[in-house]
Amino acid sequence: MVVRADVVAAAHRIEGRVHRTPVLTSRALDAMLGVELRFKCENFQRVGAFKMRGATNAVRSLSRDVEIVATHSSGNHGAALALAAAEAGLSAIIVVPRDARPSKRASIERYGAEIVDCEPTLADRESTLEEVCRRTGATFVPPYDDERIIAGAGTAALELLEECPGLDQVWVPVGGGGLAAGTVAAMDGTADVVLAEPELAGDAKLSLATGVRHDALPPRTVADGLRTALGRRNFAILRNAGVRVYLASEVDIRLWTGRIAEIMKIVVEPSAAVTLAAMAGNPGVATGTVGVVLSGGNALPEAP
């Protein structure tokens, strides 16, 4: 289990290598949702997403004999690992699904990583990655199911709590669960952690409700960063914490992606807007002063 001390250690390890992102407020959104919102804007993070935190922590924790790192990613983790590796003097190979957004593929390439294509299923991502690691001797840095990734991701919530003590809840999106598990560790019971997930990718809600980890659903949601199933470590952490998961419709995810841009004048990707979409679709669940981790800002929803 990752605990708060691991998150604090990660914060020291990555200090100066990632941005301390701003916390913004919006009275208009407060009025719409009936709570006081505090937005941790990881869309302003390096590579445009919270993933830079975990990738940097993982790379800076590797042994000195590692020369090549590899992972599978639909975009944000791949870009983050590419940049973290480049800054550490390492090479990076990223296995990317063929249906990944062009903007995210371009970001991975911009940071100097080699891209290897795969089919858009978790099984093909993993089998392709296994072949890459066997062929090149690369060290696998998981996108979410890894203690170093979890602890690094949790530093966003740690900073939020430092700036906004006394939060009643912290809402985060959940896909593979690294950010969610890291947030649970960072909060350490000081605030209620609530998860948001697309209806079309509701495996985390199903897994935590049944106590059995389920596979990912077909990759149809516009929130492309949340299409993966919960990692085993993350599932254990989230189940042990008894967190709640609320679902958001595709219509609401698109709507709130646009509203955040219109009202706050910032760009977030659908995977980040799923939190407000889930609040709106489940009235009364969000209460008091609510922290929201806006996980990234690398892609607007595609036209229907």
mmCIF file of C-alpha atoms in Angstrom:
data_model
loop_
_atom_site.group_PDB
_atom_site.id
_atom_site.type_symbol
_atom_site.label_atom_id
_atom_site.label_comp_id
_atom_site.label_asym_id
_atom_site.label_seq_id
_atom_site.Cartn_x
_atom_site.Cartn_y
_atom_site.Cartn_z
ATOM 1 C CA MET A 1 0.000 0.000 0.000
ATOM 2 C CA VAL A 2 1.172 3.506 -0.834
ATOM 3 C CA VAL A 3 0.874 5.797 2.194
ATOM 4 C CA ARG A 4 1.146 9.540 2.739
ATOM 5 C CA ALA A 5 4.849 9.310 3.580
ATOM 6 C CA ASP A 6 5.477 7.888 0.102
ATOM 7 C CA VAL A 7 3.671 10.847 -1.465
ATOM 8 C CA VAL A 8 5.692 13.306 0.642
ATOM 9 C CA ALA A 9 8.921 11.561 -0.429
ATOM 10 C CA ALA A 10 7.817 11.768 -4.064
ATOM 11 C CA ALA A 11 7.112 15.480 -3.672
ATOM 12 C CA HIS A 12 10.695 16.066 -2.548
ATOM 13 C CA ARG A 13 12.069 13.867 -5.348
ATOM 14 C CA ILE A 14 10.260 15.712 -8.133
ATOM 15 C CA GLU A 15 10.559 19.213 -6.711
ATOM 16 C CA GLY A 16 11.870 21.603 -9.342
ATOM 17 C CA ARG A 17 11.171 19.114 -12.132
ATOM 18 C CA VAL A 18 7.401 19.609 -12.286
ATOM 19 C CA HIS A 19 5.210 22.683 -11.917
ATOM 20 C CA ARG A 20 3.391 23.533 -8.714
ATOM 21 C CA THR A 21 0.143 24.159 -10.557
ATOM 22 C CA PRO A 22 -2.328 26.890 -9.566
ATOM 23 C CA VAL A 23 -5.568 26.463 -7.658
ATOM 24 C CA LEU A 24 -8.403 28.436 -9.253
ATOM 25 C CA THR A 25 -11.968 29.219 -8.210
ATOM 26 C CA SER A 26 -15.174 30.116 -10.056
ATOM 27 C CA ARG A 27 -18.198 31.661 -8.391
ATOM 28 C CA ALA A 28 -20.272 30.864 -11.467
ATOM 29 C CA LEU A 29 -19.490 27.144 -11.282
ATOM 30 C CA ASP A 30 -19.996 27.207 -7.509
ATOM 31 C CA ALA A 31 -23.509 28.552 -8.088
ATOM 32 C CA MET A 32 -24.268 25.954 -10.756
ATOM 33 C CA LEU A 33 -23.234 23.015 -8.586
ATOM 34 C CA GLY A 34 -24.110 24.344 -5.118
ATOM 35 C CA VAL A 35 -20.651 23.892 -3.572
ATOM 36 C CA GLU A 36 -17.419 25.830 -3.097
ATOM 37 C CA LEU A 37 -14.985 24.479 -5.679
ATOM 38 C CA ARG A 38 -11.192 24.596 -5.578
ATOM 39 C CA PHE A 39 -9.678 23.550 -8.906
ATOM 40 C CA LYS A 40 -6.170 22.043 -8.924
ATOM 41 C CA CYS A 41 -5.211 22.858 -12.515
ATOM 42 C CA GLU A 42 -3.009 20.047 -13.750
ATOM 43 C CA ASN A 43 -3.869 21.157 -17.278
ATOM 44 C CA PHE A 44 -1.072 23.700 -16.619
ATOM 45 C CA GLN A 45 1.367 20.947 -15.664
ATOM 46 C CA ARG A 46 4.343 20.111 -17.874
ATOM 47 C CA VAL A 47 3.134 18.010 -20.847
ATOM 48 C CA GLY A 48 -0.344 19.274 -19.952
ATOM 49 C CA ALA A 49 -1.307 16.599 -17.438
ATOM 50 C CA PHE A 50 -0.735 15.254 -13.922
ATOM 51 C CA LYS A 51 1.063 12.281 -15.473
ATOM 52 C CA MET A 52 4.337 14.227 -15.399
ATOM 53 C CA ARG A 53 4.390 13.801 -11.631
ATOM 54 C CA GLY A 54 4.323 10.010 -11.585
ATOM 55 C CA ALA A 55 6.586 9.610 -14.589
ATOM 56 C CA THR A 56 9.213 11.886 -13.064
ATOM 57 C CA ASN A 57 9.054 10.126 -9.705
ATOM 58 C CA ALA A 58 9.386 6.737 -11.379
ATOM 59 C CA VAL A 59 12.298 7.727 -13.640
ATOM 60 C CA ARG A 60 14.167 9.411 -10.790
ATOM 61 C CA SER A 61 13.745 6.218 -8.724
ATOM 62 C CA LEU A 62 15.308 3.890 -11.307
ATOM 63 C CA SER A 63 18.669 2.224 -10.835
ATOM 64 C CA ARG A 64 21.624 3.844 -12.610
ATOM 65 C CA ASP A 65 22.107 0.986 -15.061
ATOM 66 C CA VAL A 66 18.774 1.621 -16.825
ATOM 67 C CA GLU A 67 19.239 3.120 -20.293
ATOM 68 C CA ILE A 68 15.846 2.623 -21.973
ATOM 69 C CA VAL A 69 12.336 2.903 -20.546
ATOM 70 C CA ALA A 70 9.093 1.792 -22.188
ATOM 71 C CA THR A 71 5.388 1.919 -21.532
ATOM 72 C CA HIS A 72 1.971 1.744 -23.195
ATOM 73 C CA SER A 73 -0.171 4.854 -23.256
ATOM 74 C CA SER A 74 -3.010 6.573 -25.125
ATOM 75 C CA GLY A 75 -1.057 9.789 -24.776
ATOM 76 C CA ASN A 76 -0.495 11.651 -21.507
ATOM 77 C CA HIS A 77 1.629 9.086 -19.668
ATOM 78 C CA GLY A 78 3.577 8.424 -22.831
ATOM 79 C CA ALA A 79 4.399 12.103 -23.275
ATOM 80 C CA ALA A 80 5.280 12.455 -19.607
ATOM 81 C CA LEU A 81 7.583 9.439 -19.649
ATOM 82 C CA ALA A 82 9.200 10.654 -22.866
ATOM 83 C CA LEU A 83 10.046 14.025 -21.305
ATOM 84 C CA ALA A 84 11.083 12.622 -17.919
ATOM 85 C CA ALA A 85 13.348 10.106 -19.644
ATOM 86 C CA ALA A 86 14.907 12.715 -21.933
ATOM 87 C CA GLU A 87 15.727 14.943 -18.974
ATOM 88 C CA ALA A 88 17.353 11.999 -17.210
ATOM 89 C CA GLY A 89 19.422 11.102 -20.289
ATOM 90 C CA LEU A 90 17.404 7.968 -21.104
ATOM 91 C CA SER A 91 15.716 6.713 -24.273
ATOM 92 C CA ALA A 92 11.967 6.023 -24.294
ATOM 93 C CA ILE A 93 9.734 3.745 -26.359
ATOM 94 C CA ILE A 94 5.967 4.235 -26.146
ATOM 95 C CA VAL A 95 3.402 1.678 -27.329
ATOM 96 C CA VAL A 96 0.440 3.724 -28.568
ATOM 97 C CA PRO A 97 -3.029 2.507 -29.664
ATOM 98 C CA ARG A 98 -3.770 3.247 -33.309
ATOM 99 C CA ASP A 99 -6.871 5.235 -32.347
ATOM 100 C CA ALA A 100 -5.019 7.604 -29.994
ATOM 101 C CA ARG A 101 -5.627 11.295 -30.587
ATOM 102 C CA PRO A 102 -3.197 12.768 -33.135
ATOM 103 C CA SER A 103 -2.401 15.636 -30.756
ATOM 104 C CA LYS A 104 -1.280 13.207 -28.057
ATOM 105 C CA ARG A 105 0.803 11.164 -30.493
ATOM 106 C CA ALA A 106 2.463 14.376 -31.637
ATOM 107 C CA SER A 107 3.269 15.269 -28.049
ATOM 108 C CA ILE A 108 5.022 11.939 -27.478
ATOM 109 C CA GLU A 109 7.087 12.417 -30.620
ATOM 110 C CA ARG A 110 7.896 16.027 -29.706
ATOM 111 C CA TYR A 111 9.621 14.848 -26.529
ATOM 112 C CA GLY A 112 11.823 12.458 -28.481
ATOM 113 C CA ALA A 113 10.294 9.043 -27.817
ATOM 114 C CA GLU A 114 9.963 6.247 -30.350
ATOM 115 C CA ILE A 115 6.338 5.229 -31.014
ATOM 116 C CA VAL A 116 5.289 1.624 -31.640
ATOM 117 C CA ASP A 117 1.677 1.191 -32.783
ATOM 118 C CA CYS A 118 -0.744 -1.369 -31.381
ATOM 119 C CA GLU A 119 -4.441 -2.208 -31.532
ATOM 120 C CA PRO A 120 -6.752 -0.309 -29.110
ATOM 121 C CA THR A 121 -7.182 -3.074 -26.534
ATOM 122 C CA LEU A 122 -5.389 -3.518 -23.231
ATOM 123 C CA ALA A 123 -4.376 -7.050 -24.199
ATOM 124 C CA ASP A 124 -2.665 -5.860 -27.394
ATOM 125 C CA ARG A 125 -1.053 -2.920 -25.609
ATOM 126 C CA GLU A 126 0.464 -5.279 -23.057
ATOM 127 C CA SER A 127 1.567 -7.946 -25.552
ATOM 128 C CA THR A 128 3.180 -5.351 -27.829
ATOM 129 C CA LEU A 129 4.964 -3.792 -24.877
ATOM 130 C CA GLU A 130 6.238 -7.189 -23.751
ATOM 131 C CA GLU A 131 7.741 -7.755 -27.203
ATOM 132 C CA VAL A 132 9.352 -4.280 -27.167
ATOM 133 C CA CYS A 133 10.940 -4.862 -23.757
ATOM 134 C CA ARG A 134 12.206 -8.301 -24.793
ATOM 135 C CA ARG A 135 13.689 -6.929 -28.030
ATOM 136 C CA THR A 136 15.316 -3.795 -26.592
ATOM 137 C CA GLY A 137 15.963 -4.602 -22.946
ATOM 138 C CA ALA A 138 13.849 -1.602 -21.933
ATOM 139 C CA THR A 139 12.584 -1.221 -18.369
ATOM 140 C CA PHE A 140 8.789 -1.016 -18.132
ATOM 141 C CA VAL A 141 7.399 2.053 -16.369
ATOM 142 C CA PRO A 142 3.679 1.314 -15.889
ATOM 143 C CA PRO A 143 1.128 4.035 -16.666
ATOM 144 C CA TYR A 144 -0.748 3.654 -13.373
ATOM 145 C CA ASP A 145 -0.295 0.298 -11.571
ATOM 146 C CA ASP A 146 2.992 1.102 -9.842
ATOM 147 C CA GLU A 147 3.844 2.456 -6.382
ATOM 148 C CA ARG A 148 6.153 5.158 -7.789
ATOM 149 C CA ILE A 149 3.497 6.328 -10.247
ATOM 150 C CA ILE A 150 0.806 6.340 -7.553
ATOM 151 C CA ALA A 151 2.938 8.314 -5.098
ATOM 152 C CA GLY A 152 3.943 10.823 -7.759
ATOM 153 C CA ALA A 153 0.344 11.316 -8.876
ATOM 154 C CA GLY A 154 -0.673 11.923 -5.270
ATOM 155 C CA THR A 155 1.551 14.996 -5.056
ATOM 156 C CA ALA A 156 -1.127 17.017 -6.898
ATOM 157 C CA ALA A 157 -3.588 16.393 -4.063
ATOM 158 C CA LEU A 158 -0.844 17.005 -1.495
ATOM 159 C CA GLU A 159 -0.264 20.483 -2.930
ATOM 160 C CA LEU A 160 -4.004 21.122 -3.082
ATOM 161 C CA LEU A 161 -4.391 20.253 0.590
ATOM 162 C CA GLU A 162 -1.449 22.479 1.539
ATOM 163 C CA GLU A 163 -3.044 25.430 -0.241
ATOM 164 C CA CYS A 164 -6.644 24.667 0.732
ATOM 165 C CA PRO A 165 -6.758 23.088 4.210
ATOM 166 C CA GLY A 166 -10.149 22.040 5.502
ATOM 167 C CA LEU A 167 -11.529 20.528 2.287
ATOM 168 C CA ASP A 168 -14.601 18.349 2.768
ATOM 169 C CA GLN A 169 -14.152 16.353 -0.433
ATOM 170 C CA VAL A 170 -11.653 15.883 -3.241
ATOM 171 C CA TRP A 171 -13.045 14.714 -6.602
ATOM 172 C CA VAL A 172 -10.775 13.042 -9.154
ATOM 173 C CA PRO A 173 -11.396 11.132 -12.383
ATOM 174 C CA VAL A 174 -10.641 7.417 -12.407
ATOM 175 C CA GLY A 175 -9.346 5.258 -15.233
ATOM 176 C CA GLY A 176 -6.377 3.092 -14.314
ATOM 177 C CA GLY A 177 -6.605 4.543 -10.826
ATOM 178 C CA GLY A 178 -3.128 5.966 -10.243
ATOM 179 C CA LEU A 179 -4.376 9.491 -9.559
ATOM 180 C CA ALA A 180 -7.266 8.180 -7.467
ATOM 181 C CA ALA A 181 -5.063 5.908 -5.340
ATOM 182 C CA GLY A 182 -2.424 8.613 -4.951
ATOM 183 C CA THR A 183 -5.086 11.082 -3.834
ATOM 184 C CA VAL A 184 -6.360 8.638 -1.213
ATOM 185 C CA ALA A 185 -2.809 8.275 0.113
ATOM 186 C CA ALA A 186 -2.201 12.038 0.116
ATOM 187 C CA MET A 187 -5.468 12.840 1.883
ATOM 188 C CA ASP A 188 -4.868 10.163 4.537
ATOM 189 C CA GLY A 189 -8.433 10.554 5.791
ATOM 190 C CA THR A 190 -8.396 14.373 5.998
ATOM 191 C CA ALA A 191 -10.986 14.682 3.205
ATOM 192 C CA ASP A 192 -13.479 12.368 1.522
ATOM 193 C CA VAL A 193 -12.102 11.215 -1.839
ATOM 194 C CA VAL A 194 -14.828 10.832 -4.483
ATOM 195 C CA LEU A 195 -14.235 9.362 -7.924
ATOM 196 C CA ALA A 196 -15.858 10.214 -11.256
ATOM 197 C CA GLU A 197 -16.023 7.895 -14.252
ATOM 198 C CA PRO A 198 -17.763 7.858 -17.652
ATOM 199 C CA GLU A 199 -20.829 5.657 -17.935
ATOM 200 C CA LEU A 200 -19.253 4.055 -21.005
ATOM 201 C CA ALA A 201 -16.132 3.158 -18.994
ATOM 202 C CA GLY A 202 -17.723 2.253 -15.674
ATOM 203 C CA ASP A 203 -15.508 -0.682 -14.770
ATOM 204 C CA ALA A 204 -14.119 0.992 -11.613
ATOM 205 C CA LYS A 205 -17.592 1.491 -10.167
ATOM 206 C CA LEU A 206 -18.476 -2.109 -11.005
ATOM 207 C CA SER A 207 -15.204 -3.440 -9.595
ATOM 208 C CA LEU A 208 -15.480 -1.576 -6.299
ATOM 209 C CA ALA A 209 -19.162 -2.447 -5.915
ATOM 210 C CA THR A 210 -18.607 -6.173 -6.446
ATOM 211 C CA GLY A 211 -15.178 -6.516 -4.863
ATOM 212 C CA VAL A 212 -13.888 -8.175 -8.043
ATOM 213 C CA ARG A 213 -11.650 -6.277 -10.451
ATOM 214 C CA HIS A 214 -13.306 -6.112 -13.885
ATOM 215 C CA ASP A 215 -11.758 -5.641 -17.288
ATOM 216 C CA ALA A 216 -12.072 -2.378 -19.199
ATOM 217 C CA LEU A 217 -15.213 -1.796 -21.233
ATOM 218 C CA PRO A 218 -14.996 -1.193 -25.016
ATOM 219 C CA PRO A 219 -13.065 2.063 -25.672
ATOM 220 C CA ARG A 220 -16.015 4.253 -26.704
ATOM 221 C CA THR A 221 -16.035 7.155 -24.246
ATOM 222 C CA VAL A 222 -14.872 10.599 -25.364
ATOM 223 C CA ALA A 223 -12.810 10.664 -22.146
ATOM 224 C CA ASP A 224 -10.003 8.702 -23.768
ATOM 225 C CA GLY A 225 -7.701 8.917 -20.753
ATOM 226 C CA LEU A 226 -10.191 6.902 -18.680
ATOM 227 C CA ARG A 227 -10.687 3.888 -20.937
ATOM 228 C CA THR A 228 -8.359 1.554 -19.023
ATOM 229 C CA ALA A 229 -9.305 -0.834 -16.227
ATOM 230 C CA LEU A 230 -8.199 -0.333 -12.628
ATOM 231 C CA GLY A 231 -4.696 -1.522 -11.870
ATOM 232 C CA ARG A 232 -4.425 -4.250 -9.237
ATOM 233 C CA ARG A 233 -2.595 -2.065 -6.722
ATOM 234 C CA ASN A 234 -4.995 0.799 -7.253
ATOM 235 C CA PHE A 235 -8.007 -1.464 -6.907
ATOM 236 C CA ALA A 236 -6.692 -2.695 -3.546
ATOM 237 C CA ILE A 237 -6.025 0.852 -2.282
ATOM 238 C CA LEU A 238 -9.397 2.201 -3.411
ATOM 239 C CA ARG A 239 -11.340 -0.790 -2.104
ATOM 240 C CA ASN A 240 -9.571 -0.579 1.250
ATOM 241 C CA ALA A 241 -10.475 3.131 1.463
ATOM 242 C CA GLY A 242 -14.132 2.496 0.612
ATOM 243 C CA VAL A 243 -14.256 5.283 -1.964
ATOM 244 C CA ARG A 244 -17.430 6.082 -3.890
ATOM 245 C CA VAL A 245 -17.611 6.278 -7.691
ATOM 246 C CA TYR A 246 -20.187 8.339 -9.603
ATOM 247 C CA LEU A 247 -20.844 8.084 -13.315
ATOM 248 C CA ALA A 248 -21.152 10.777 -15.967
ATOM 249 C CA SER A 249 -22.937 10.595 -19.314
ATOM 250 C CA GLU A 250 -21.179 11.379 -22.581
ATOM 251 C CA VAL A 251 -23.511 14.337 -23.115
ATOM 252 C CA ASP A 252 -22.612 15.806 -19.735
ATOM 253 C CA ILE A 253 -18.878 15.205 -20.204
ATOM 254 C CA ARG A 254 -18.945 17.194 -23.444
ATOM 255 C CA LEU A 255 -21.152 19.869 -21.880
ATOM 256 C CA TRP A 256 -18.894 20.459 -18.877
ATOM 257 C CA THR A 257 -15.716 20.370 -20.948
ATOM 258 C CA GLY A 258 -17.199 23.310 -22.820
ATOM 259 C CA ARG A 259 -18.478 25.060 -19.710
ATOM 260 C CA ILE A 260 -15.093 25.000 -18.017
ATOM 261 C CA ALA A 261 -13.566 26.563 -21.135
ATOM 262 C CA GLU A 262 -16.345 29.128 -21.451
ATOM 263 C CA ILE A 263 -16.509 30.177 -17.801
ATOM 264 C CA MET A 264 -12.966 29.679 -16.505
ATOM 265 C CA LYS A 265 -11.206 30.457 -19.812
ATOM 266 C CA ILE A 266 -9.013 27.361 -19.527
ATOM 267 C CA VAL A 267 -8.753 24.251 -21.692
ATOM 268 C CA VAL A 268 -9.296 20.857 -20.085
ATOM 269 C CA GLU A 269 -9.715 17.509 -21.770
ATOM 270 C CA PRO A 270 -12.917 15.448 -21.353
ATOM 271 C CA SER A 271 -11.162 13.111 -18.904
ATOM 272 C CA ALA A 272 -10.755 16.093 -16.548
ATOM 273 C CA ALA A 273 -14.299 17.438 -16.997
ATOM 274 C CA VAL A 274 -15.825 14.098 -15.989
ATOM 275 C CA THR A 275 -15.670 15.246 -12.339
ATOM 276 C CA LEU A 276 -18.066 18.166 -12.807
ATOM 277 C CA ALA A 277 -20.205 16.091 -15.156
ATOM 278 C CA ALA A 278 -20.605 13.449 -12.450
ATOM 279 C CA MET A 279 -21.420 16.091 -9.815
ATOM 280 C CA ALA A 280 -24.101 17.579 -12.037
ATOM 281 C CA GLY A 281 -25.541 14.167 -12.858
ATOM 282 C CA ASN A 282 -25.676 13.130 -9.183
ATOM 283 C CA PRO A 283 -27.140 16.164 -7.356
ATOM 284 C CA GLY A 284 -26.393 16.463 -3.651
ATOM 285 C CA VAL A 285 -23.372 14.146 -3.611
ATOM 286 C CA ALA A 286 -20.854 17.007 -3.686
ATOM 287 C CA THR A 287 -21.052 19.002 -0.459
ATOM 288 C CA GLY A 288 -19.131 21.699 1.393
ATOM 289 C CA THR A 289 -15.760 22.851 0.101
ATOM 290 C CA VAL A 290 -14.720 20.566 -2.719
ATOM 291 C CA GLY A 291 -11.293 20.141 -4.279
ATOM 292 C CA VAL A 292 -11.289 19.069 -7.923
ATOM 293 C CA VAL A 293 -8.192 17.790 -9.684
ATOM 294 C CA LEU A 294 -8.436 18.894 -13.321
ATOM 295 C CA SER A 295 -6.228 16.099 -14.561
ATOM 296 C CA GLY A 296 -5.139 17.439 -17.951
ATOM 297 C CA GLY A 297 -5.779 19.703 -20.887
ATOM 298 C CA ASN A 298 -4.453 17.978 -23.977
ATOM 299 C CA ALA A 299 -7.564 17.416 -26.098
ATOM 300 C CA LEU A 300 -11.005 18.881 -26.611
ATOM 301 C CA PRO A 301 -13.867 16.467 -27.409
ATOM 302 C CA GLU A 302 -14.173 15.513 -31.026
ATOM 303 C CA ALA A 303 -17.274 16.550 -32.950
ATOM 304 C CA PRO A 304 -20.169 14.066 -32.582
#
